[in-house]
Tab-separated table of C-alpha atoms in Angstrom:
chain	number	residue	atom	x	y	z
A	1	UNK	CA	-20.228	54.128	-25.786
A	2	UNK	CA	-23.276	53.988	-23.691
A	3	UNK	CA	-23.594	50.211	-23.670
A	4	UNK	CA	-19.446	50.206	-22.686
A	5	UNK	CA	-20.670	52.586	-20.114
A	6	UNK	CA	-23.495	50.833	-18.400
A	7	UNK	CA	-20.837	47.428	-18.427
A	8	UNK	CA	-18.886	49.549	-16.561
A	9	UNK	CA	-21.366	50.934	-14.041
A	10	UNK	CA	-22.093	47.227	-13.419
A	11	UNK	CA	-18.847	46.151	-12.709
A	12	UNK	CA	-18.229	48.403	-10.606
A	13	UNK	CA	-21.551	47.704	-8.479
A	14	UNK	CA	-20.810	44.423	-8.850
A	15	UNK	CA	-17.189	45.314	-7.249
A	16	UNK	CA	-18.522	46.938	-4.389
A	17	UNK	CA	-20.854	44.111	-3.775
A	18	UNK	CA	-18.225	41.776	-3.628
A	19	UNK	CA	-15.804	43.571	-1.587
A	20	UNK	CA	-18.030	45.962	0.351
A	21	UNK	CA	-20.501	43.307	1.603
A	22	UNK	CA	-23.277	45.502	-0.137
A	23	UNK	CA	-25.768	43.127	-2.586
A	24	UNK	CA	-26.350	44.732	-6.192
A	25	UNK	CA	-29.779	43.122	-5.669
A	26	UNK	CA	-30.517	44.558	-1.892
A	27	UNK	CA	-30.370	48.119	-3.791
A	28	UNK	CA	-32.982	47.263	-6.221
A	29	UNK	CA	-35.335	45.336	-4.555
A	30	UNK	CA	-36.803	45.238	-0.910
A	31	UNK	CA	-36.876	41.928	1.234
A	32	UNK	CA	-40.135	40.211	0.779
A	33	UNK	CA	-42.392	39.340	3.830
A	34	UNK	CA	-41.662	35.704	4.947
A	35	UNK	CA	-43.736	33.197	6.511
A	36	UNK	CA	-42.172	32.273	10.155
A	37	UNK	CA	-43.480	29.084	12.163
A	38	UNK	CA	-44.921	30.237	15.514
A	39	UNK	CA	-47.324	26.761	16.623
A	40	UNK	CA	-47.993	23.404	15.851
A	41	UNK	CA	-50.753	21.554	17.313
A	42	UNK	CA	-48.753	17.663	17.960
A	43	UNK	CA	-52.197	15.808	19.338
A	44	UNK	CA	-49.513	12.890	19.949
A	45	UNK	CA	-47.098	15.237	22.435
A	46	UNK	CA	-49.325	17.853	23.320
A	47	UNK	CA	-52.732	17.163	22.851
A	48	UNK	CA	-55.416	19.387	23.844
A	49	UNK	CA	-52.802	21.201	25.605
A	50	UNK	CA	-52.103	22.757	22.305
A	51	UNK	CA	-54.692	25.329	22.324
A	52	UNK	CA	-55.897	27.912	24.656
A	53	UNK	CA	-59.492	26.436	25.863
A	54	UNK	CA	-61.469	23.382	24.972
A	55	UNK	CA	-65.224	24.164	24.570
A	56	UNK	CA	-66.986	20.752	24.209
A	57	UNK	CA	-70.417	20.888	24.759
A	58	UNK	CA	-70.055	24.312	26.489
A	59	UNK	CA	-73.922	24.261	28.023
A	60	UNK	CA	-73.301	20.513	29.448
A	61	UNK	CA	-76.045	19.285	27.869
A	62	UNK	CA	-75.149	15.842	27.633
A	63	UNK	CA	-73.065	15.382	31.403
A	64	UNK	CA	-70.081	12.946	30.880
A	65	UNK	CA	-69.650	12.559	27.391
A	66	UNK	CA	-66.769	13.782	25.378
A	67	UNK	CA	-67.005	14.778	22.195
A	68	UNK	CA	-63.468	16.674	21.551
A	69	UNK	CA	-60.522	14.165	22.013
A	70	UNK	CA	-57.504	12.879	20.106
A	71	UNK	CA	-57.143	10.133	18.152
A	72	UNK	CA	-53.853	8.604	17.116
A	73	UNK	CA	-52.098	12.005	14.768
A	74	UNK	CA	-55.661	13.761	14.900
A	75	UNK	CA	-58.246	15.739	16.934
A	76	UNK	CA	-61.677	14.382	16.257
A	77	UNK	CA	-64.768	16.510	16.875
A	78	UNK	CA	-68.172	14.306	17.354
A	79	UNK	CA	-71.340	16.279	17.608
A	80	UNK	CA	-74.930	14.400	17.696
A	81	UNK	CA	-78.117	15.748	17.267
A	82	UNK	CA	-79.051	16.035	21.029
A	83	UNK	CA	-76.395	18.275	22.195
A	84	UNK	CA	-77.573	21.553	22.515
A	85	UNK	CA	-75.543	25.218	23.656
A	86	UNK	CA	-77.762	27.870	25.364
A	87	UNK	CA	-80.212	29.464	24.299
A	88	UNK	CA	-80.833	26.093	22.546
A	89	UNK	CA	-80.822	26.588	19.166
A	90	UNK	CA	-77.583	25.972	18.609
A	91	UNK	CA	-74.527	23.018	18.853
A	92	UNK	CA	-70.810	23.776	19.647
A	93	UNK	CA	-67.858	21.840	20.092
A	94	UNK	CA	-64.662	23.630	19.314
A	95	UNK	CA	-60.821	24.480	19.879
A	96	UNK	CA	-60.016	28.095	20.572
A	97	UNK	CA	-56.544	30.040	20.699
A	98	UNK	CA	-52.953	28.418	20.488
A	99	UNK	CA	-50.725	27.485	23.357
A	100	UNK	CA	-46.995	26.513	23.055
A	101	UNK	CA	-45.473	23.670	24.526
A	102	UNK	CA	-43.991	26.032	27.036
A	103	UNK	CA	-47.386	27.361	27.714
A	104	UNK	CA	-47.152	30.781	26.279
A	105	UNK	CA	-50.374	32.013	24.537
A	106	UNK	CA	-50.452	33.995	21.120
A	107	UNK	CA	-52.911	35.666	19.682
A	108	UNK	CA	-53.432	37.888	16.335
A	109	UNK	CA	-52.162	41.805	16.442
A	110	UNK	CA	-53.540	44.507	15.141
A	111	UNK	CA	-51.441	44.659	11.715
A	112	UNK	CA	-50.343	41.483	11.748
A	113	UNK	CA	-50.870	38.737	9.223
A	114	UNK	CA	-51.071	34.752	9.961
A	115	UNK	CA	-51.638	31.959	7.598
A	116	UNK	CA	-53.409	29.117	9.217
A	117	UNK	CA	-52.833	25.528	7.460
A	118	UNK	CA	-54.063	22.600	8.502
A	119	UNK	CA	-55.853	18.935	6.796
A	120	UNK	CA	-59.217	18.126	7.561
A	121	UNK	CA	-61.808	15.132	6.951
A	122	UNK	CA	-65.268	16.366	6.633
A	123	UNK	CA	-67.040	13.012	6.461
A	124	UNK	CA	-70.737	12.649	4.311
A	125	UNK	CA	-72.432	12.939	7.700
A	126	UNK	CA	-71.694	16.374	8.014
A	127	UNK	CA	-73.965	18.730	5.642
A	128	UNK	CA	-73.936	21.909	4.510
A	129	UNK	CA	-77.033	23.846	6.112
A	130	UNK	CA	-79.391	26.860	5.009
A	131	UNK	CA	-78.780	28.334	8.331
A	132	UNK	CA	-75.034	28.295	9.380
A	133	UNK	CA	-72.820	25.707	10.016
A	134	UNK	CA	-69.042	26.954	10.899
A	135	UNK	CA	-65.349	24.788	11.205
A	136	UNK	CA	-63.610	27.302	11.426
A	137	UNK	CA	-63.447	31.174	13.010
A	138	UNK	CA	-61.694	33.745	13.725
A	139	UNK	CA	-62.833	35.866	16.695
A	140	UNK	CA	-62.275	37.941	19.410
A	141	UNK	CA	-62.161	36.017	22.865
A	142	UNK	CA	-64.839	36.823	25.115
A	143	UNK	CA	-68.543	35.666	25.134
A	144	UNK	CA	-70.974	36.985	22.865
A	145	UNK	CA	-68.444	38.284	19.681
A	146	UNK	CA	-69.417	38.193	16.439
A	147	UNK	CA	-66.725	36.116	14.550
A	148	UNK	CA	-64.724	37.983	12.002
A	149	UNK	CA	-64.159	35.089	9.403
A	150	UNK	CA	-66.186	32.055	9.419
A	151	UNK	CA	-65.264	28.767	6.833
A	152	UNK	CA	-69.031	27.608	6.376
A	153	UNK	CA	-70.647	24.513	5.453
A	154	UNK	CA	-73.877	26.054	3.576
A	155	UNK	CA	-76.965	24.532	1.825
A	156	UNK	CA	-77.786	26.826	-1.382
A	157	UNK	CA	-81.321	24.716	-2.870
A	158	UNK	CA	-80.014	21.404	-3.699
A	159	UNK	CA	-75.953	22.455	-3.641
A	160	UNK	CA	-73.608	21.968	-0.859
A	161	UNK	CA	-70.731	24.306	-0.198
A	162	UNK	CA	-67.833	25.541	1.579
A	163	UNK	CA	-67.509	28.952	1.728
A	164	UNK	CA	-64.874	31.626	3.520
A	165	UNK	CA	-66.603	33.986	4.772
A	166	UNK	CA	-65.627	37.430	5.559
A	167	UNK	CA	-68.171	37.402	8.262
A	168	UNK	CA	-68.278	41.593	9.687
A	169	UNK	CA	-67.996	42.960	5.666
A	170	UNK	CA	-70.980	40.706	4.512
A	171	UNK	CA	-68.445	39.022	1.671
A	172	UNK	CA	-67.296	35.809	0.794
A	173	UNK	CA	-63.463	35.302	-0.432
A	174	UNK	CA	-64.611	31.988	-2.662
A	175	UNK	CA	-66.877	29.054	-2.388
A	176	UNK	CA	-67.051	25.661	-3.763
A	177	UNK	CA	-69.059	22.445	-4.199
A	178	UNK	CA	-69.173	20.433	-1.239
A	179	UNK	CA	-69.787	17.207	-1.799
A	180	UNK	CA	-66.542	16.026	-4.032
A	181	UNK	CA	-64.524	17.045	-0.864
A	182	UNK	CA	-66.167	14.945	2.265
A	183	UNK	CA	-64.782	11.706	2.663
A	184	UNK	CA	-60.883	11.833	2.139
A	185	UNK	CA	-58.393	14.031	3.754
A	186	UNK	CA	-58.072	17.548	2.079
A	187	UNK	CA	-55.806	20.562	2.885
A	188	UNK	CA	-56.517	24.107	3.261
A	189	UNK	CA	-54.543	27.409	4.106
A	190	UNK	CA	-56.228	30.998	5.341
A	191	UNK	CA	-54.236	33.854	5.274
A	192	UNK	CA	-55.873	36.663	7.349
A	193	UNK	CA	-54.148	39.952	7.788
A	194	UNK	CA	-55.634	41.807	10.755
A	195	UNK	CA	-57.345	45.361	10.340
A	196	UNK	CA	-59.819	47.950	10.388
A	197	UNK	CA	-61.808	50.081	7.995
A	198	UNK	CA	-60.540	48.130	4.575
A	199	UNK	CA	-57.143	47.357	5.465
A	200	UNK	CA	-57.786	43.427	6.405
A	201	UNK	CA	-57.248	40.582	4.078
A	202	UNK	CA	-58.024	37.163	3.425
A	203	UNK	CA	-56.327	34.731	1.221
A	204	UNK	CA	-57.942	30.832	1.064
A	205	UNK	CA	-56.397	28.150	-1.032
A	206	UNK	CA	-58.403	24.359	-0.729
A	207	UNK	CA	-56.504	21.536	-1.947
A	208	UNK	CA	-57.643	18.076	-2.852
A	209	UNK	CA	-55.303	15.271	-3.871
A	210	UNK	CA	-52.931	17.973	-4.855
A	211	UNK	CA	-55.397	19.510	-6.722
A	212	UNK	CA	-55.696	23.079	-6.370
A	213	UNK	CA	-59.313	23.709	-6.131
A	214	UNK	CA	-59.569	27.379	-4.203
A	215	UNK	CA	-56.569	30.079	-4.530
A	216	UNK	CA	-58.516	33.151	-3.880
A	217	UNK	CA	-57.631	36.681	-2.090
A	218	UNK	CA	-60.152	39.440	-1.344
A	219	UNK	CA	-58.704	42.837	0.503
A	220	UNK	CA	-60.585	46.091	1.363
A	221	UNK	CA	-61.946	44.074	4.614
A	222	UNK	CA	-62.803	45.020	8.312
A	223	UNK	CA	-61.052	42.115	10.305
A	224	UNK	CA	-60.794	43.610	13.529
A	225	UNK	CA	-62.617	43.844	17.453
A	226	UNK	CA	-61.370	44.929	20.368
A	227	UNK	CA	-57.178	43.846	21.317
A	228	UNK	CA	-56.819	40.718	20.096
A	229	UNK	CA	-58.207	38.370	17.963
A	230	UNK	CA	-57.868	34.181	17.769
A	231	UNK	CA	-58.650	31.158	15.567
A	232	UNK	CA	-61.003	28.332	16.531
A	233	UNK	CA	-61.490	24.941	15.122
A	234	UNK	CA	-64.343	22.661	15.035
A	235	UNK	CA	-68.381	22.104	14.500
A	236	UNK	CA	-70.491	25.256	15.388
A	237	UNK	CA	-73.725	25.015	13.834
A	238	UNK	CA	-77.664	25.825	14.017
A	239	UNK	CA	-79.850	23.558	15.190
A	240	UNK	CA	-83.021	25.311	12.386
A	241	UNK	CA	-81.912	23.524	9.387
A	242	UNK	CA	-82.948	20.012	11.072
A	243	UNK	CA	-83.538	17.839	7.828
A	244	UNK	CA	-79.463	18.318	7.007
A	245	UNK	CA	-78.362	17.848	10.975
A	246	UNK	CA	-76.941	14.043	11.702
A	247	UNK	CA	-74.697	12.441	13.361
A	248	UNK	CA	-71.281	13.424	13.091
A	249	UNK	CA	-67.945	14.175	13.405
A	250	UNK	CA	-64.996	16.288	12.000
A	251	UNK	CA	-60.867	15.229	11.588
A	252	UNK	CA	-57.806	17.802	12.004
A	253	UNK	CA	-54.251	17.237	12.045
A	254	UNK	CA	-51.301	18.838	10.492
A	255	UNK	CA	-52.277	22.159	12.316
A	256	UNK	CA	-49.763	25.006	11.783
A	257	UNK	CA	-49.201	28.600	12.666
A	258	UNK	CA	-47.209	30.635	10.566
A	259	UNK	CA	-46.775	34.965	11.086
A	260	UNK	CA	-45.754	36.906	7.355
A	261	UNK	CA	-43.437	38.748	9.067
């Protein structure tokens, strides 16, 4: 009798969803936050254009040279051991912010959550260092921030890594060995969800030749300064560590922008 009842009960949902427009499943379960496609970066269409502000060798230490530009579907980053950012003891030449085609700049709420994804070459020339060496951030604009997450190319004794780096709660989110990743195109994707005293979140996946080598989440963070907060892209690095400096360069393309909304 109770199963014949419960058969019933169902039908009769079932009925109402049907006819009534109302799902069976919408009264069980909630609708789960979706990823929504806010930017691309198209270096072929757009170019530099794509991003709020270009800051290649901000200090104009070397007059005349570029070191940010596109080439063919990429953005290529060069940075050589001469270039220097004041107070001198540092390098920088990086992307900030993201600017539609129609020129309308977004930034990262309060609240909100955005999942950067993007592939990247990170060639031999470009070492991990005992002292930091950041391609990626995510800050507050304005001179002299600290950033609030920071993907690091670090020197531990003789072992390379890349590291996320939940830079204002003193935490990492993963790390990884280096060295098996430079040379080839890789793809990454960092989830940050925007907030203050333990309510941000990070979520990193790395992922080599379809290979899933990172998929880790760490919550409980403080991801948050002042109104607004952006992501920037490219070499940032010390200028200490100077048996590791070269040389180099780094490769983006595929650069999206998606809000869990």
């Amino acid at each position: 009798m109770k199963k014949l009842t419960f058969i019933t009960m169902f039908v009769v949902i079932a009925c109402v969803s049907v006819f009534g427009g109302i799902s069976v499943f919408a009264a069980s379960s909630s609708p789960k936050a979706a990823p929504v496609l806010r930017w691309t970066a198209d270096p072929v269409k757009e170019g530099l254009n794509a991003f709020e502000g270009v800051e290649d060798d901000p200090s104009h230490s070397e007059p005349g040279v570029t070191h940010i530009f596109v080439v063919g579907n990429t953005y290529r980053f060069n940075m050589d051991t001469r270039q220097r950012e004041a107070p001198g003891d540092r390098q920088r030449n990086e992307v900030k912010g993201m600017r539609t085609p129609q020129g309308q700049i977004i930034t990262i709420g309060l609240g909100e959550t955005w999942r950067f994804t993007y592939s990247m070459f990170i060639p031999p020339t470009l070492k991990g260092t005992t002292s930091f060496t950041h391609i990626f951030q995510i800050k507050r604009p304005g001179l002299g921030s600290l950033p609030m997450v920071t993907l690091d190319l670090r020197r531990s004794g003789t072992q390379e890594l890349i590291a996320l780096h939940a830079f204002t709660s003193g935490v990492d989110v993963a790390s990884t060995n280096l060295v098996p990743l430079r040379g080839h195109w890789i793809d990454t994707s960092i989830e940050v969800t925007a907030g203050t005293k333990g309510k941000g979140r990070l979520h990193w996946t790395l992922i080599d030749g379809g290979k899933t080598i990172v998929d880790a989440e760490r919550g409980g963070l403080s991801i948050w300064l002042g109104d607004r907060l952006r992501p920037k892209w490219g070499i940032y690095r010390s200028v200490k560590d100077t048996a590791d400096l070269m040389n180099t360069y780094l490769l983006l393309r595929n650069m999206q922008a998606y809000q869990i909304v």
